[in-house]
Coordinates of C-alpha atoms in Angstrom, one line a residue:
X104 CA 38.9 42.4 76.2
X105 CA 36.4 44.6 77.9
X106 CA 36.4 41.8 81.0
X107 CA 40.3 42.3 81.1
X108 CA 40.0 46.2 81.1
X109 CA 37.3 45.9 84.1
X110 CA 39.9 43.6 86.0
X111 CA 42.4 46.5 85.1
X112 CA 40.3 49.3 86.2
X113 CA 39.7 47.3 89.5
X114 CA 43.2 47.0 90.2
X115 CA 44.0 50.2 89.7
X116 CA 41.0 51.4 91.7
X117 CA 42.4 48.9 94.7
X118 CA 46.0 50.1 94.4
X119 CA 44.5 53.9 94.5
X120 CA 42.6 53.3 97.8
X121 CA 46.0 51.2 99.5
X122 CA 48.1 54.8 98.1
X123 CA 45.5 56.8 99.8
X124 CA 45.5 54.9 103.0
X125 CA 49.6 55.2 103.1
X126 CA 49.1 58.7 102.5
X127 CA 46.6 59.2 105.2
X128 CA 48.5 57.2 107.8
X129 CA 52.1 59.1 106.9
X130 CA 49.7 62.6 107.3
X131 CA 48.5 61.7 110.7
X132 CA 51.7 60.3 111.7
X133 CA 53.4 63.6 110.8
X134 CA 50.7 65.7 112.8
X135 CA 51.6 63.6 115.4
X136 CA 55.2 63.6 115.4
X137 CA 54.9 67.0 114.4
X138 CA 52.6 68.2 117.2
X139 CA 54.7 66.5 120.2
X140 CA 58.2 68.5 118.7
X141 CA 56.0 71.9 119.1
X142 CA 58.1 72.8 122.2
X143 CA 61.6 72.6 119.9
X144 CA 59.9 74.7 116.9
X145 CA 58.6 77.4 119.3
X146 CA 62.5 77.2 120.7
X147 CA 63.6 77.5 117.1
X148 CA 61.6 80.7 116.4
X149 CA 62.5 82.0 119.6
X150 CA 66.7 81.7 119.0
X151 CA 66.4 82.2 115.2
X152 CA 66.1 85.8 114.8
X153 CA 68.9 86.8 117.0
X154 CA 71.6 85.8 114.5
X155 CA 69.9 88.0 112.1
X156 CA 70.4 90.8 114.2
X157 CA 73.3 93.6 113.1
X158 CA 72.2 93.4 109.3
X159 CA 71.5 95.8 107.0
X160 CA 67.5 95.0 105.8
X161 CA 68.7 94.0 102.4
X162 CA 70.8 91.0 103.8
X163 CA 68.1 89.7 106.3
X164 CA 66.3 87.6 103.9
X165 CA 69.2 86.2 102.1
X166 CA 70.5 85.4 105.5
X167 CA 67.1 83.5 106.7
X168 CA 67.3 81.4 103.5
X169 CA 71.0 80.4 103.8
X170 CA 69.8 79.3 107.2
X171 CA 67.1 77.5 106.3
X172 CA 68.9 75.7 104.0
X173 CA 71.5 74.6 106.7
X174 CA 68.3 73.6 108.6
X175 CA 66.9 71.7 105.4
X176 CA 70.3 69.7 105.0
X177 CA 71.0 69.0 108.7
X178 CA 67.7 67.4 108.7
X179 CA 67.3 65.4 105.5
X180 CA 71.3 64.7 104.9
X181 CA 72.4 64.4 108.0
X182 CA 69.9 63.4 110.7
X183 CA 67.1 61.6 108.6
X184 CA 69.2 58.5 107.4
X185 CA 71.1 58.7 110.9
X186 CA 67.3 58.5 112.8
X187 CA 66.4 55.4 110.0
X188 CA 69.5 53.3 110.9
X189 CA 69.1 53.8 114.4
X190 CA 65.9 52.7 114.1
X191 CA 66.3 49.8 112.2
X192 CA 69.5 48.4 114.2
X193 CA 69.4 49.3 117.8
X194 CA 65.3 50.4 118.6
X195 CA 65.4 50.3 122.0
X196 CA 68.3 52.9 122.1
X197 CA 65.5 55.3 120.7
X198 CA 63.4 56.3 124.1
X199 CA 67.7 56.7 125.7
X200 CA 68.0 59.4 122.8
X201 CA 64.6 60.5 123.4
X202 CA 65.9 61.0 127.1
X203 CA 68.9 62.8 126.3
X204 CA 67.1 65.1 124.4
X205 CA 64.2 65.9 126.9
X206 CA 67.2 66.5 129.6
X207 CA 68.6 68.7 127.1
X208 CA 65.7 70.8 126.8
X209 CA 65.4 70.5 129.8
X210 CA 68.6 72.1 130.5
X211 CA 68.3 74.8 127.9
X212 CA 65.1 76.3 129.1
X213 CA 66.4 76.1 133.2
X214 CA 69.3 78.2 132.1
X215 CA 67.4 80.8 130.2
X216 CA 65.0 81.0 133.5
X217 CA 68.5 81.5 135.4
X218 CA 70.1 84.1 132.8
X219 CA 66.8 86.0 133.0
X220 CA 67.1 85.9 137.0
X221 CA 70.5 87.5 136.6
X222 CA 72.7 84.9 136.3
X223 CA 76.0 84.5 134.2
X224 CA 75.4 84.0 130.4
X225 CA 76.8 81.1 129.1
X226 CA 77.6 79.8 125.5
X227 CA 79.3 81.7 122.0
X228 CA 78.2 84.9 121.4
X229 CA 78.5 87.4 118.2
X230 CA 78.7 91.0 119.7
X231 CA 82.4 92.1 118.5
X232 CA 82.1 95.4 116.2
X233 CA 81.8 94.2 112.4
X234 CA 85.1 95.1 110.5
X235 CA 84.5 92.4 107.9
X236 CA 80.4 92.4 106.7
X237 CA 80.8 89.0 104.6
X238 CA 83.1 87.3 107.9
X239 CA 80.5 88.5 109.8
X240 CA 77.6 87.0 107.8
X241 CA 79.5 84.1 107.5
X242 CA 80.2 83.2 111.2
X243 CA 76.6 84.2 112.2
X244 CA 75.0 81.5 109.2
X245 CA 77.4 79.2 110.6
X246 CA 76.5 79.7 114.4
X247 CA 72.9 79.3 113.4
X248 CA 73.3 76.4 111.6
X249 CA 75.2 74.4 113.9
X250 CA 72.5 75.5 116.9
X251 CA 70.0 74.5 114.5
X252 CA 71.8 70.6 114.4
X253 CA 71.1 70.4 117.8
X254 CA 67.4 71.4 117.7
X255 CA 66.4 69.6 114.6
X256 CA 68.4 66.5 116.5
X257 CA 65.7 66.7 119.1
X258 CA 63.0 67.3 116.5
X259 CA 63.7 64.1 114.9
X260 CA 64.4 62.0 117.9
X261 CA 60.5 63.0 119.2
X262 CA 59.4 62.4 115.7
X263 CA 61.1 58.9 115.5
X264 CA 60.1 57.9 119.0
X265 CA 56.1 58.5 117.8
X266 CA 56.8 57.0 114.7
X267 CA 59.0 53.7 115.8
X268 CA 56.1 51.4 115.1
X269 CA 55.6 52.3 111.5
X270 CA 57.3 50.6 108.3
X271 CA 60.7 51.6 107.4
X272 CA 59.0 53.8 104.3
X273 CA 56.4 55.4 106.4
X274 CA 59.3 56.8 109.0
X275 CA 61.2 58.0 106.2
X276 CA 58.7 59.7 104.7
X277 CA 57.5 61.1 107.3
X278 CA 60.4 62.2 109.1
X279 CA 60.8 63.5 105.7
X280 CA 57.9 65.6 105.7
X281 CA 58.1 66.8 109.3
X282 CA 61.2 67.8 109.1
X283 CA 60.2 69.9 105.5
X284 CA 57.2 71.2 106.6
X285 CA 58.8 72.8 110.4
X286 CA 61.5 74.2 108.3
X287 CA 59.7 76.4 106.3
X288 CA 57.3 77.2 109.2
X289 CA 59.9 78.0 111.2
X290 CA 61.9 80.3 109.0
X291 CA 58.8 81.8 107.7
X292 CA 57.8 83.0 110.8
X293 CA 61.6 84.5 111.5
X294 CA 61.4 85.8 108.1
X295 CA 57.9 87.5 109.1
X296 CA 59.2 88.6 112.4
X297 CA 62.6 90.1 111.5
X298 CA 60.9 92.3 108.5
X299 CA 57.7 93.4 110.9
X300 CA 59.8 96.5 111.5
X301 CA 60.7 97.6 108.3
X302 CA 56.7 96.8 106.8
X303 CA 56.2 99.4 110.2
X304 CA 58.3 101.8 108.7
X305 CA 57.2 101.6 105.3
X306 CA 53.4 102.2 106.5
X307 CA 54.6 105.2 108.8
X308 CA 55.3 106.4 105.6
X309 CA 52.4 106.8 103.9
X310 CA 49.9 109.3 103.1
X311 CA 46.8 107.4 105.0
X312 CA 46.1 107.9 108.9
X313 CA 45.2 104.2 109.4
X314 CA 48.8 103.3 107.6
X315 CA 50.5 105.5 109.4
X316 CA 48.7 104.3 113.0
X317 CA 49.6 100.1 111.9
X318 CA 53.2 101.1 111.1
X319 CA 53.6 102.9 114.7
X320 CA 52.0 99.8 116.0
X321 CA 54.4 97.1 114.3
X322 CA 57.3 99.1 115.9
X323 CA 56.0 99.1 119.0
X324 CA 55.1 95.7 118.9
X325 CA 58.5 93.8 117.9
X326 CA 60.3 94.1 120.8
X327 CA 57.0 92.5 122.4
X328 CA 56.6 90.0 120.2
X329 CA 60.2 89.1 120.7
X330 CA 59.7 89.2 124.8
X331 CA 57.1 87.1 124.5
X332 CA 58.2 84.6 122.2
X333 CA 61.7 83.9 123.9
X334 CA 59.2 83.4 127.3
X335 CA 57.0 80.9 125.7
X336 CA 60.0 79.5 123.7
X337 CA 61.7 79.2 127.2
X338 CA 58.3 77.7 128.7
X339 CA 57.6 75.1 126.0
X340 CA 61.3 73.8 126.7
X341 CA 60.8 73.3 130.0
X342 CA 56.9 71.7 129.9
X343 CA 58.4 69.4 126.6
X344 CA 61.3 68.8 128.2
X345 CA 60.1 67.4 131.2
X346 CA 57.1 65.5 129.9
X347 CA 59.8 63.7 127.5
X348 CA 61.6 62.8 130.4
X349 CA 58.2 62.1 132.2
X350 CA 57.5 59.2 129.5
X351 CA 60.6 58.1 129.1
X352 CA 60.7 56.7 132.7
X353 CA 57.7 55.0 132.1
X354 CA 59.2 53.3 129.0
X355 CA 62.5 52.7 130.9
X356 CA 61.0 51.2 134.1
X357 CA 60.0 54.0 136.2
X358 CA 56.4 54.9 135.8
X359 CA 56.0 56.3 139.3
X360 CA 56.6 60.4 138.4
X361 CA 54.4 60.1 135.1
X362 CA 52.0 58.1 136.9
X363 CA 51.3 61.0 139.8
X364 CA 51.3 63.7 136.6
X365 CA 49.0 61.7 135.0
X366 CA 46.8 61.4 138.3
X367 CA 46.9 65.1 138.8
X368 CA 46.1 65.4 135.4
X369 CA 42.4 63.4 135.6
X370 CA 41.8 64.5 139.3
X371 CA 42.0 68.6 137.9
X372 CA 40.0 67.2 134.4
X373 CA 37.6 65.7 136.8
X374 CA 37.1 68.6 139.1
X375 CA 37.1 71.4 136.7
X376 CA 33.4 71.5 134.8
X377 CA 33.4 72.6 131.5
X378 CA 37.0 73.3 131.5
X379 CA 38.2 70.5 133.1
X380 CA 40.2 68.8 130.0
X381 CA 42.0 72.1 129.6
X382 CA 42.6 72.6 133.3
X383 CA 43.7 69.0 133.3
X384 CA 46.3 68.9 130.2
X385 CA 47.3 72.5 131.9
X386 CA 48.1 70.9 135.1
X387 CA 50.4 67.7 133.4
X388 CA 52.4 70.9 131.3
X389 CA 53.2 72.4 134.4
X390 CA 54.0 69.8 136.5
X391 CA 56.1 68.8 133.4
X392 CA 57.7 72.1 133.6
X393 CA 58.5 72.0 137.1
X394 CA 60.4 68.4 136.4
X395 CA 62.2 70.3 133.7
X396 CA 63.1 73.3 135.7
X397 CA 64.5 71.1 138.5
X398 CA 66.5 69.1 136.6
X399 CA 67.6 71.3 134.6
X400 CA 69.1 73.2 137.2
X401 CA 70.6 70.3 138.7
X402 CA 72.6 69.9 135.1
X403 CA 73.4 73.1 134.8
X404 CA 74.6 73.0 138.2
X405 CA 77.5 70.3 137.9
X406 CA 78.1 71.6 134.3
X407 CA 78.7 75.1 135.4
X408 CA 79.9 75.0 139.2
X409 CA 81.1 71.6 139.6
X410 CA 82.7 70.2 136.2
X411 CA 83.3 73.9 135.2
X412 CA 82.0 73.7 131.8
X413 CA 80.9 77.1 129.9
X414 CA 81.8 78.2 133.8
X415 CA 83.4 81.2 131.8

């Protein structure tokens, strides 16, 4: 008896370290899935917290968390046993989708550069006067939710693509995971952003100097903060955008553009002393960028002038 509890003990001590191992490798494959789709998170934050605009404070929150859990559904419902079968039935159609998504973003953040140059807006807005508050709320969840499908489409596909070698479990899981864990990021950074004006006004408010001096300094801020973030949300499109396209030609056949970003990449590493491994990852993101911006003109181009799509 006591040599069959030993035998137990060790089984269950051998199972325990093979659980700990799966857990380890579905955490670092979710930092690294995770880490690549940081230019479509910063987007996320960036576009989030303009359909929240036109409410009254006490409908802000409620409004984030209906959104978020659009966002939660488009990604575990929808997209996560989409991204499994794909993945199981036609692989190599992955680094395609991966491309489609990197010319998308592509796309996106070359016509935010253009808009902010003073060209034509393009897309559905929600700037009519509000006769009807509930309509209102509705349609602006709704909008959110469906540009949230796109973006959490192109979160997957980058997490797939670094995840495509992994066992059938360990994608799920941690598709699963990614897609969990930038959801709540994502919506709890709108949700801090969208209320940094009313915790302004509540401290302007109070009796104490310092209070008063952090709540003038929060309402100053937001509109900076949300400068800021739709540049590096626009930025982060273009750099991920193009270095997803970048790699994708190397997968696809045609390593010759990654290969001269990669070369400028170790010549500036090489070159720059101490800094050199953040002057040389800084040189591949903006050469990345530049491919983004360039061909995501080029899209927008024969969208807008020459197949007239969005034109108006």
């Amino acid at each position: 008896m006591p040599g069959g509890l030993v035998a137990l003990l060790d089984d269950v001590a051998v199972i325990a370290k093979v659980a700990a191992a799966s857990i380890d490798d579905v955490g670092a494959a979710a930092a690294k899935a995770g880490s690549k789709a940081a230019g479509v998170v910063i987007d996320d934050a960036a576009v989030t917290p303009s359909y929240v605009t036109g409410f009254t404070p006490d409908r802000e929150l409620p409004v984030i968390a209906r959104i978020a859990k659009g966002s939660l559904i488009n990604k575990l419902v929808f997209l996560l046993p989409g991204a499994l079968l794909l993945s199981e039935l036609l692989p190599a159609a992955i680094t395609w989708l991966l491309l489609a998504g990197g010319l998308f973003l592509a796309y996106e953040g070359a016509e935010k550069v253009m808009e902010k140059l003073g060209g034509a807006k393009h897309g559905e807005t929600l700037e009519d006067p509000i006769t009807d508050p509930a309509a209102f709320e509705k349609a602006r969840v709704s909008g959110a939710v469906r540009t949230d499908l796109i973006l959490s489409a192109e979160i997957m596909a980058i997490a797939l693509a670094e995840v495509a070698d992994q066992t059938l479990v360990t994608r799920g899981v941690t598709l699963a995971l990614v897609g969990i864990v930038i959801t709540v990021v994502v919506y709890g950074v709108v949700a801090l952003i969208v209320k940094m004006d009313d915790v302004g006004l509540n401290l302007t408010k109070r009796d104490s100097a310092g209070a008063q001096s952090l709540g003038r300094g929060l309402l100053l801020a937001m509109p900076r903060v949300l400068t800021l973030l739709s540049i590096v949300g626009t930025i982060a499109m273009l750099w991920v955008g193009g270095g997803i396209v970048l790699h994708s030609g190397e997968v696809l056949g045609v390593p010759g553009p990654a290969h001269l970003a990669h070369d400028a990449e170790h010549w500036l590493a090489a070159h720059g002393g101490v800094g050199g491994g953040v002057l040389g990852w800084l040189g591949y993101a903006g050469i990345s960028a530049v491919v983004g911006l360039v061909l995501g003109s080029i899209i927008a181009f024969v969208l807008h002038k020459v197949l007239k799509v969005g034109a108006h």
